[in-house]
PDB file of C-alpha atoms in Angstrom:
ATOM      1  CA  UNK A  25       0.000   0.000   0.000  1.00  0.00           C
ATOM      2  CA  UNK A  26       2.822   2.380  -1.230  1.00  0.00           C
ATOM      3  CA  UNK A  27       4.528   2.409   2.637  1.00  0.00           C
ATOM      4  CA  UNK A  28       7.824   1.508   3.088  1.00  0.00           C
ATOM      5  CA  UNK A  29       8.710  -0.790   5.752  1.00  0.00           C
ATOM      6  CA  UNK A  30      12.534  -1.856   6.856  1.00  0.00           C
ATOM      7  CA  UNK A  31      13.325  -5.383   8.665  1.00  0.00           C
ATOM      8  CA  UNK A  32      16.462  -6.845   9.883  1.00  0.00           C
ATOM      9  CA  UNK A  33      16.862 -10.250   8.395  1.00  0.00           C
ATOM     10  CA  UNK A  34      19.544 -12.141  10.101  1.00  0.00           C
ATOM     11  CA  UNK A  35      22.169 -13.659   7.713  1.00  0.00           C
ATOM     12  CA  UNK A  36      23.664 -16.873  10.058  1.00  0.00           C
ATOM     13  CA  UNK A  37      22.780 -18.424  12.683  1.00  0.00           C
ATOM     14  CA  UNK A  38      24.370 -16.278  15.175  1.00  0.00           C
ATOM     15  CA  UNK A  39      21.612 -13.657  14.573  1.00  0.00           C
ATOM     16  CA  UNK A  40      18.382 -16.052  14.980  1.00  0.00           C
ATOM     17  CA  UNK A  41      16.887 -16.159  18.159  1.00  0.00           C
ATOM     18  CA  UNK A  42      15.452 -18.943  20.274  1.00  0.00           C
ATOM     19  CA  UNK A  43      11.714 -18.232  20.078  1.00  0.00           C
ATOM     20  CA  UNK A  44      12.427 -17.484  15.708  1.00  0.00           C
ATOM     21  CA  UNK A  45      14.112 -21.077  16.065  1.00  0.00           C
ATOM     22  CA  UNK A  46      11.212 -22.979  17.672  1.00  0.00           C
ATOM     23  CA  UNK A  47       8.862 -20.870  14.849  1.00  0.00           C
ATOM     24  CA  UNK A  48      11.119 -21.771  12.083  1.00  0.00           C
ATOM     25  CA  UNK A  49      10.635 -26.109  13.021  1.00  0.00           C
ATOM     26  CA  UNK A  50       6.885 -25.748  12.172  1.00  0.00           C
ATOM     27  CA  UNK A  51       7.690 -23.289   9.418  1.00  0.00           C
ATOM     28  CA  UNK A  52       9.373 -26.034   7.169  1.00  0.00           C
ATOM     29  CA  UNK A  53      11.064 -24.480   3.882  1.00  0.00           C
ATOM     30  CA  UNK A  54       7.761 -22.499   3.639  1.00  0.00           C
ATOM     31  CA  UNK A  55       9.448 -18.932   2.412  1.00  0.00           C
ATOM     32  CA  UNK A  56       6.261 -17.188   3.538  1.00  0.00           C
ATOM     33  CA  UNK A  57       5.964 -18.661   7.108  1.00  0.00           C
ATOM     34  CA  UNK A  58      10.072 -17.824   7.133  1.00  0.00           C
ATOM     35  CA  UNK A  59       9.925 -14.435   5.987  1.00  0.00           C
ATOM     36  CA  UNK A  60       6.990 -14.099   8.318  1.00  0.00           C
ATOM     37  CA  UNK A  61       8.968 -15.099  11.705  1.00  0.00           C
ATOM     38  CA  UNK A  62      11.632 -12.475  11.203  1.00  0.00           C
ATOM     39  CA  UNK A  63       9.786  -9.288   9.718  1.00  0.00           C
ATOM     40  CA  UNK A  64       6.964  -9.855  12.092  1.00  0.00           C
ATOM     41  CA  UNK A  65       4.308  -9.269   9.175  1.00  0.00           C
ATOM     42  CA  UNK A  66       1.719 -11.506   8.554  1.00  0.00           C
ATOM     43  CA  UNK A  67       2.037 -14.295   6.195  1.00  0.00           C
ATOM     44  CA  UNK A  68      -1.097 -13.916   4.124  1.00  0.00           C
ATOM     45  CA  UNK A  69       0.302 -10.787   3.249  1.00  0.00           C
ATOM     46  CA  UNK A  70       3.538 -11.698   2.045  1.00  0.00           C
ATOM     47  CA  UNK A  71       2.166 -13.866  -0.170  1.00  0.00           C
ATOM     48  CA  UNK A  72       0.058 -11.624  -1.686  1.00  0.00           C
ATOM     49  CA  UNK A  73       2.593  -8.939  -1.347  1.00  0.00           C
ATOM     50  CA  UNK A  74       5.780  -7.883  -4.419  1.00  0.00           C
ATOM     51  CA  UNK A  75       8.606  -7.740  -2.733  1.00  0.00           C
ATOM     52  CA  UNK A  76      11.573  -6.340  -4.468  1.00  0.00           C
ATOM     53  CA  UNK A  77      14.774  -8.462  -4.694  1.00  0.00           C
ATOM     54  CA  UNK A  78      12.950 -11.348  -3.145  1.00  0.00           C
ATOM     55  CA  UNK A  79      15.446 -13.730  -4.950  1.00  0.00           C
ATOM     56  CA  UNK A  80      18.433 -11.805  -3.007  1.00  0.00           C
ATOM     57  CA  UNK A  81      16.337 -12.406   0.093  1.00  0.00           C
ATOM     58  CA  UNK A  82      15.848 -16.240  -0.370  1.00  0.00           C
ATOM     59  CA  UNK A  83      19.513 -16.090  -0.810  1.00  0.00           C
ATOM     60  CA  UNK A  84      21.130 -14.655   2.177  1.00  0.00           C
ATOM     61  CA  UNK A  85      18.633 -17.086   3.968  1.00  0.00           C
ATOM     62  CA  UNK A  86      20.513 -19.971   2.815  1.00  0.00           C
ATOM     63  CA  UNK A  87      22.399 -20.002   5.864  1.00  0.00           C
ATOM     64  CA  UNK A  88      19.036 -22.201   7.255  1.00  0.00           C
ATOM     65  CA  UNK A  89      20.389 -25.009   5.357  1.00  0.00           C
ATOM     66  CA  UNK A  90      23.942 -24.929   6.923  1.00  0.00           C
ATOM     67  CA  UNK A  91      25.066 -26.522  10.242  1.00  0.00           C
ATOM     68  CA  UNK A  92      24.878 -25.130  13.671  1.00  0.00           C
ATOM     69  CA  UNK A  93      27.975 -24.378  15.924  1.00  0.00           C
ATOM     70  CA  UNK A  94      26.621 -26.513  18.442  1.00  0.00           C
ATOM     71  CA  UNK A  95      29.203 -25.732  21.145  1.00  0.00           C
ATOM     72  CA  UNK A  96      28.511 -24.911  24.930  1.00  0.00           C
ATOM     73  CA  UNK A  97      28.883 -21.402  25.667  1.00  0.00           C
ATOM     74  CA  UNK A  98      30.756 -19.725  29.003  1.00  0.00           C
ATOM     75  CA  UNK A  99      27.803 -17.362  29.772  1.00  0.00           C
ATOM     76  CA  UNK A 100      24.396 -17.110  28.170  1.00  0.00           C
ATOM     77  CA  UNK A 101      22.186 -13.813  28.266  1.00  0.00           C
ATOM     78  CA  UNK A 102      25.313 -13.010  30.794  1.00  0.00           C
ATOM     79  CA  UNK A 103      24.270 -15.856  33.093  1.00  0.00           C
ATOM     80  CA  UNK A 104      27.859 -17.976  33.923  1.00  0.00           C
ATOM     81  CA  UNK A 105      27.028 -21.606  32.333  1.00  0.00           C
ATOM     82  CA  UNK A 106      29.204 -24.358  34.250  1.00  0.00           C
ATOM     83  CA  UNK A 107      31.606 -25.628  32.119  1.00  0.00           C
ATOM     84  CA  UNK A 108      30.744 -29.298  32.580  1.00  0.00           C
ATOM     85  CA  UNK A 109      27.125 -28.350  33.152  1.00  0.00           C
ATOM     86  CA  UNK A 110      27.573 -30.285  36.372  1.00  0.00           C
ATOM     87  CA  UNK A 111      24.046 -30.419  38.794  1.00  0.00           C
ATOM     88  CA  UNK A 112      25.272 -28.209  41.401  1.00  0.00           C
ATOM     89  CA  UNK A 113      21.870 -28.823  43.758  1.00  0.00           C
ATOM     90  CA  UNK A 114      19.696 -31.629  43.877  1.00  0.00           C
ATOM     91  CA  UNK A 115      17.105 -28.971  42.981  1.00  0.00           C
ATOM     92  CA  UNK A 116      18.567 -28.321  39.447  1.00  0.00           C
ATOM     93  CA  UNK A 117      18.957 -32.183  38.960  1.00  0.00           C
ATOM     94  CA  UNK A 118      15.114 -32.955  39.817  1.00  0.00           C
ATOM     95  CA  UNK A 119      13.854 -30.367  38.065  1.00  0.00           C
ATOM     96  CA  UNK A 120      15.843 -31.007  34.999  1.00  0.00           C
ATOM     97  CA  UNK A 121      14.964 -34.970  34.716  1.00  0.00           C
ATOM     98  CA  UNK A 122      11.263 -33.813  35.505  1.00  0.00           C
ATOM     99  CA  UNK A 123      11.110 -31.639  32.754  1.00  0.00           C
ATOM    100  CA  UNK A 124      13.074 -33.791  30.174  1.00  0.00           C
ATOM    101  CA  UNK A 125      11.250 -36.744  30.666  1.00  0.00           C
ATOM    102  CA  UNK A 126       8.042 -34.588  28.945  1.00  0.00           C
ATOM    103  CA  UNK A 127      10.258 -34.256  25.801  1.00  0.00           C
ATOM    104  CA  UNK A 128       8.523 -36.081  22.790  1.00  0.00           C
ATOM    105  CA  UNK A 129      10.311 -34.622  19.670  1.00  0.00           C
ATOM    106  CA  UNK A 130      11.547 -31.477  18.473  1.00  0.00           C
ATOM    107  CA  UNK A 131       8.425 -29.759  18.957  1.00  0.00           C
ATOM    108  CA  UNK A 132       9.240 -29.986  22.755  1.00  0.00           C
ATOM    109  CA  UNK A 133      12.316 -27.375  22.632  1.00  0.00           C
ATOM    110  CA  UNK A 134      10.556 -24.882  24.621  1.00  0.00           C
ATOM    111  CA  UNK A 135      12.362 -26.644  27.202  1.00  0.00           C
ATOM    112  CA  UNK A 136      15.386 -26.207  26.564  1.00  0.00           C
ATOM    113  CA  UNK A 137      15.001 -22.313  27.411  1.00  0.00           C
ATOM    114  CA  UNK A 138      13.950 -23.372  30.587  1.00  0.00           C
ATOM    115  CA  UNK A 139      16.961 -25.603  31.453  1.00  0.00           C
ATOM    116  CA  UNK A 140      18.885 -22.465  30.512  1.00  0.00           C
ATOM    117  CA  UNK A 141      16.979 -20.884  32.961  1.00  0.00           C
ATOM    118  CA  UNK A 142      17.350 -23.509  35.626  1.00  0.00           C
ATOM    119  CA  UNK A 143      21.041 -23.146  35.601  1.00  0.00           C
ATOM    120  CA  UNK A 144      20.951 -19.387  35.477  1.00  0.00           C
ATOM    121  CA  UNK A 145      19.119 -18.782  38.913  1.00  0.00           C
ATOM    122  CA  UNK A 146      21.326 -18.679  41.906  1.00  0.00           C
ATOM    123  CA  UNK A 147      20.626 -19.582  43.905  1.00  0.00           C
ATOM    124  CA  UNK A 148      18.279 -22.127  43.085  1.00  0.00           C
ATOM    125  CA  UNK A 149      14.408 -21.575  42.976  1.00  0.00           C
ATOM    126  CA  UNK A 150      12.131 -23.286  40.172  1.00  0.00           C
ATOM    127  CA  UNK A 151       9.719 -20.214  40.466  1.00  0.00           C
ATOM    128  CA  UNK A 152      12.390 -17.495  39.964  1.00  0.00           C
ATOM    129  CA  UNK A 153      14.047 -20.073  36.815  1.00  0.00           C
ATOM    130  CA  UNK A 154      10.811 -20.213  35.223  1.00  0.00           C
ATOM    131  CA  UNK A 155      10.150 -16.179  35.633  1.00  0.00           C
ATOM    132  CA  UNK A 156      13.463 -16.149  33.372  1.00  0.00           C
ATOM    133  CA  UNK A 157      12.418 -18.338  30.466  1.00  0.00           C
ATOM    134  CA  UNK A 158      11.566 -15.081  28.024  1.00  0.00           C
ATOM    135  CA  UNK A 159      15.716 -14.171  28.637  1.00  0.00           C
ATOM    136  CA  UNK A 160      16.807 -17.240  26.896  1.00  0.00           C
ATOM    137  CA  UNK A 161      13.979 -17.287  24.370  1.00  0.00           C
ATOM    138  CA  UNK A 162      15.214 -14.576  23.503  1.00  0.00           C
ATOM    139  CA  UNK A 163      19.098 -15.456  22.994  1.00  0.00           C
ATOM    140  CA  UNK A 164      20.787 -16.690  20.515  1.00  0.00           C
ATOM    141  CA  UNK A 165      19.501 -20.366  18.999  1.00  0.00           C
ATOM    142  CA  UNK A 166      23.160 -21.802  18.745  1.00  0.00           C
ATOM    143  CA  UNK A 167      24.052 -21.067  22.332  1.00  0.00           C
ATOM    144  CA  UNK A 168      20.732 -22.368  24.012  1.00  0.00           C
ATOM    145  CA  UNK A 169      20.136 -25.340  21.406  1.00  0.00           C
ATOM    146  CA  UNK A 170      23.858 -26.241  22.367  1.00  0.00           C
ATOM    147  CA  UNK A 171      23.197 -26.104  26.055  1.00  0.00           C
ATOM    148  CA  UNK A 172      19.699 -28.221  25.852  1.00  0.00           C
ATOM    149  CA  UNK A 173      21.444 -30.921  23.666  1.00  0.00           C
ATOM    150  CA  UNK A 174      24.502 -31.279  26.642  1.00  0.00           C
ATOM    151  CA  UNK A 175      21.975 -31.201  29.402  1.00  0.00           C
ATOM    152  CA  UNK A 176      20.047 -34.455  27.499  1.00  0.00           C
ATOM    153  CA  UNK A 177      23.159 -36.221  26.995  1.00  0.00           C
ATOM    154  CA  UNK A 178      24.244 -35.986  30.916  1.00  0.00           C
ATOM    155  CA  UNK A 179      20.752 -37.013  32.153  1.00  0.00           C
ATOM    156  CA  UNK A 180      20.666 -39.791  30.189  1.00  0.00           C
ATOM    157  CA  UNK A 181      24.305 -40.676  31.026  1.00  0.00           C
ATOM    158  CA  UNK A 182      23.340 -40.785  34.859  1.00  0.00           C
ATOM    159  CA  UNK A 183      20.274 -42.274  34.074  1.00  0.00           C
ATOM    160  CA  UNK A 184      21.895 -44.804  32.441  1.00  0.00           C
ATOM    161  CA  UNK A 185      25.085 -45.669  34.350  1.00  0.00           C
ATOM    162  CA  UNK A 186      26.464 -45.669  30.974  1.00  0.00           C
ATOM    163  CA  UNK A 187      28.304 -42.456  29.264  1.00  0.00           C
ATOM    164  CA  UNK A 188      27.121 -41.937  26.132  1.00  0.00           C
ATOM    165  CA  UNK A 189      28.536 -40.837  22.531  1.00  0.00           C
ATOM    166  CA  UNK A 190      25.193 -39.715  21.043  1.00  0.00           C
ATOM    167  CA  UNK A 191      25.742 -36.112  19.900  1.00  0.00           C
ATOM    168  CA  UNK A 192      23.784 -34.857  17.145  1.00  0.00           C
ATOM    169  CA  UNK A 193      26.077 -34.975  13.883  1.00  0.00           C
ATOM    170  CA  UNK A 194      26.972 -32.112  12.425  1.00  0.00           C
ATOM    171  CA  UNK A 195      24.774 -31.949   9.225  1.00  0.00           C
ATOM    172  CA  UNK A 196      23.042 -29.466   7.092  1.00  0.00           C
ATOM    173  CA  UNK A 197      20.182 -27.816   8.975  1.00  0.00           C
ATOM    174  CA  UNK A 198      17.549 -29.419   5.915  1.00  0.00           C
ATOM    175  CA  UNK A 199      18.068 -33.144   7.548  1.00  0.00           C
ATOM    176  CA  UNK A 200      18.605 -31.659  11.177  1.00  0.00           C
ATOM    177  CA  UNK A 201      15.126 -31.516  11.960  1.00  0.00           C
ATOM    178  CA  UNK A 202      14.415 -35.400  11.121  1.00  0.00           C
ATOM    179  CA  UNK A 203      17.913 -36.357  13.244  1.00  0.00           C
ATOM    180  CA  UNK A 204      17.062 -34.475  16.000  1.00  0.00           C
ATOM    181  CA  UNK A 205      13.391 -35.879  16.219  1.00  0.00           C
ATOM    182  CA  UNK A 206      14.569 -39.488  16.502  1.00  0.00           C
ATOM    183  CA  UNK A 207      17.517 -38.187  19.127  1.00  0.00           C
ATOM    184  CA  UNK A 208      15.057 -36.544  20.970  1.00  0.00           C
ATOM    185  CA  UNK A 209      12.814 -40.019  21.120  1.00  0.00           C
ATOM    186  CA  UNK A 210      15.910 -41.580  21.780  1.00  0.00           C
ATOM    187  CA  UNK A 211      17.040 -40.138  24.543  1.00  0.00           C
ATOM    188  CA  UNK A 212      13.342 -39.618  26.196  1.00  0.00           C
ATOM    189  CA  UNK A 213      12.886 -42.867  25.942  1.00  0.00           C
ATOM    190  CA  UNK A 214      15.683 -43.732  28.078  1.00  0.00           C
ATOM    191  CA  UNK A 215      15.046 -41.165  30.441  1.00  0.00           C
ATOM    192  CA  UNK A 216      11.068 -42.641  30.681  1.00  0.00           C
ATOM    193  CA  UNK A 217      12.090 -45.864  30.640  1.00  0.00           C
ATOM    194  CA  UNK A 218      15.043 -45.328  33.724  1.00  0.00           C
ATOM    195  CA  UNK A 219      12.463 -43.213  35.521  1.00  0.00           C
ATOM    196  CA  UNK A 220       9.685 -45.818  35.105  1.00  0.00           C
ATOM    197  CA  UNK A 221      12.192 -49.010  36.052  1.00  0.00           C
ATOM    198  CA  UNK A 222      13.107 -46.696  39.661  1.00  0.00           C
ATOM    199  CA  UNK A 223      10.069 -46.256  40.545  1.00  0.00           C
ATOM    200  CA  UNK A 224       8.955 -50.337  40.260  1.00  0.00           C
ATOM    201  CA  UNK A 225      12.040 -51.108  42.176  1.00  0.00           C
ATOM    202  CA  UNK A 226      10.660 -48.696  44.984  1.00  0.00           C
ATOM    203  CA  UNK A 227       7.288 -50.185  45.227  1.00  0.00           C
ATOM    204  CA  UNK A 228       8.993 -53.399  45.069  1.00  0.00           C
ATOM    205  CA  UNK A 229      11.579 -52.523  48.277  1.00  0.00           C
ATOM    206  CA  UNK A 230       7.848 -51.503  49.749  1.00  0.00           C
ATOM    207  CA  UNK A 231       6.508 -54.894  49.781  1.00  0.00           C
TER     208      UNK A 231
END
């Protein structure tokens, strides 16, 4: 309707947030629903819409397809992450396993913003953590997606007795979806299944 209107489009990864992450899963390689998550406009218009140098846009998007620098960061939204992400309170570690045992598939990463959280309040209160989820939905995808994936791995590793090599591989971001489903399942699974088999053994000690 002859008004101009200027978005930042990020270019890598870097520059995509959490909460645009979670949007982009359901959003497929639908360039309407992608263009949609990071102009904020609505998607029936953009498809009606002319957009000048939409081929240049599709372009610098590419970077979707690419992999992810998947690697644990020192500090998050300037919250200190622990190196080894090791439980420091009991807390932390029954709140985490709670929480990861309701993860289905990748449409479950809300949760990882909320084991970001989890480790960010000190000292540890599961009201205050959740009060910070909207920090770390809002930081960047790599660094939070990075910390999720670590915090799976360990739980299932204690879970499990057993230390595990499962890491996501590092593939192009088309496939990643589909890998990280079945990891997800994976991994939940295990934690389900460990959580289930402690609990018979208690009832059994019971008797």
């Amino acid at each position: 309707n002859n008004v101009t209107v200027e978005k930042q489009i990020p270019t890598k990864w870097k520059e995509v947030t959490f909460s645009q992450f979670i949007k982009l899963v359901e959003a497929g390689d639908d360039p309407a629903k992608v263009i949609s998550i990071f102009t904020d406009i609505e998607e029936e218009t953009l498809r009606k819409a002319k957009i000048v140098n939409l081929e240049a846009i599709i372009s610098m998007l590419g970077f979707l397809k690419t992999e992810m620098n998947l690697k644990v960061p020192e500090t998050c939204m300037g919250y200190k992450i622990p190196k080894n992400l090791e439980f420091e309170t009991i807390g932390q570690f029954q709140d985490l396993k709670a929480e990861a045992v309701q993860i289905k598939d990748a449409k479950s990463f809300d949760k990882y913003a909320l084991f970001c959280a989890i480790y960010a309040t000190n000292p540890y209160d599961y009201q205050q953590a959740e009060k910070l989820v909207p920090t770390f939905l809002n930081a960047p995808c790599e660094e939070v997606m990075a910390i999720g994936n670590f915090i799976l791995l360990k739980l299932a590793e204690l879970m499990t007795g057993i230390k595990s090599k499962s890491q996501i591989p590092s593939i192009p971001m088309k496939k990643y979806w589909l890998v990280l489903t079945v990891w997800l399942k994976s991994l939940g699974f295990i934690l389900r299944y460990y959580t289930w088999r402690k609990k018979l053994l208690s009832i059994g000690k019971s008797y």
